[in-house]
Amino acid sequence: MKHVFPALCTALLLTSCEVTTSSVGYSPYLEPIPGSITYRGQPRTKLTKAPVGSIVRHQFIDRFGRRVYETYVIEPDRSLLLVSRRYRDFLLFDDD
């Protein structure tokens, strides 16, 4: 019984938190979505000066009004591999 009250308080505090960032995750199997750099295939320009393995970050607003953050890695053939995508939900008053 003495462990129930702290557990309930913790559960109440955790459920009252508002999450504004949801992560789709890191995966080599992410599919491009409208707005992604590689949505309609690889870009025509090759990234010749960037070293292989470099990270390229890209952000855009999706069709639902969420801010999308994507991370790409430059492959040895100079193509871009989408490795992560995060969403930030629409905020009425954004500090950015």
mmCIF file of C-alpha atoms in Angstrom, residues 5-44:
data_model
loop_
_atom_site.group_PDB
_atom_site.id
_atom_site.type_symbol
_atom_site.label_atom_id
_atom_site.label_comp_id
_atom_site.label_asym_id
_atom_site.label_seq_id
_atom_site.Cartn_x
_atom_site.Cartn_y
_atom_site.Cartn_z
ATOM 1 C CA PHE A 5 0.475 6.337 -3.705
ATOM 2 C CA PRO A 6 3.895 7.275 -5.196
ATOM 3 C CA ALA A 7 3.150 5.132 -8.248
ATOM 4 C CA LEU A 8 -0.199 6.860 -8.773
ATOM 5 C CA CYS A 9 1.391 10.297 -8.380
ATOM 6 C CA THR A 10 4.075 9.416 -10.899
ATOM 7 C CA ALA A 11 1.511 8.085 -13.360
ATOM 8 C CA LEU A 12 -0.573 11.244 -12.970
ATOM 9 C CA LEU A 13 2.433 13.478 -13.600
ATOM 10 C CA LEU A 14 3.515 11.514 -16.647
ATOM 11 C CA THR A 15 0.070 11.531 -18.222
ATOM 12 C CA SER A 16 -0.242 15.288 -17.796
ATOM 13 C CA CYS A 17 2.899 15.974 -19.838
ATOM 14 C CA GLU A 18 2.315 17.297 -23.339
ATOM 15 C CA VAL A 19 4.499 15.807 -26.019
ATOM 16 C CA THR A 20 5.156 18.117 -28.953
ATOM 17 C CA THR A 21 7.753 16.043 -30.733
ATOM 18 C CA SER A 22 7.036 12.565 -31.960
ATOM 19 C CA SER A 23 9.727 10.511 -33.573
ATOM 20 C CA VAL A 24 9.220 8.110 -36.407
ATOM 21 C CA GLY A 25 12.681 6.804 -35.729
ATOM 22 C CA TYR A 26 15.945 5.849 -37.255
ATOM 23 C CA SER A 27 15.815 3.234 -39.953
ATOM 24 C CA PRO A 28 17.486 2.448 -43.257
ATOM 25 C CA TYR A 29 14.011 1.632 -44.629
ATOM 26 C CA LEU A 30 12.250 4.999 -44.318
ATOM 27 C CA GLU A 31 10.271 5.957 -47.409
ATOM 28 C CA PRO A 32 10.413 9.550 -48.677
ATOM 29 C CA ILE A 33 7.254 11.608 -48.269
ATOM 30 C CA PRO A 34 6.179 14.737 -50.182
ATOM 31 C CA GLY A 35 8.686 17.421 -49.209
ATOM 32 C CA SER A 36 11.605 15.005 -48.748
ATOM 33 C CA ILE A 37 14.720 15.675 -50.814
ATOM 34 C CA THR A 38 14.497 12.202 -52.342
ATOM 35 C CA TYR A 39 10.705 12.086 -52.779
ATOM 36 C CA ARG A 40 10.800 11.922 -56.582
ATOM 37 C CA GLY A 41 14.177 10.183 -56.754
ATOM 38 C CA GLN A 42 17.699 11.319 -56.062
ATOM 39 C CA PRO A 43 18.542 14.984 -56.657
ATOM 40 C CA ARG A 44 20.053 15.734 -60.058
#
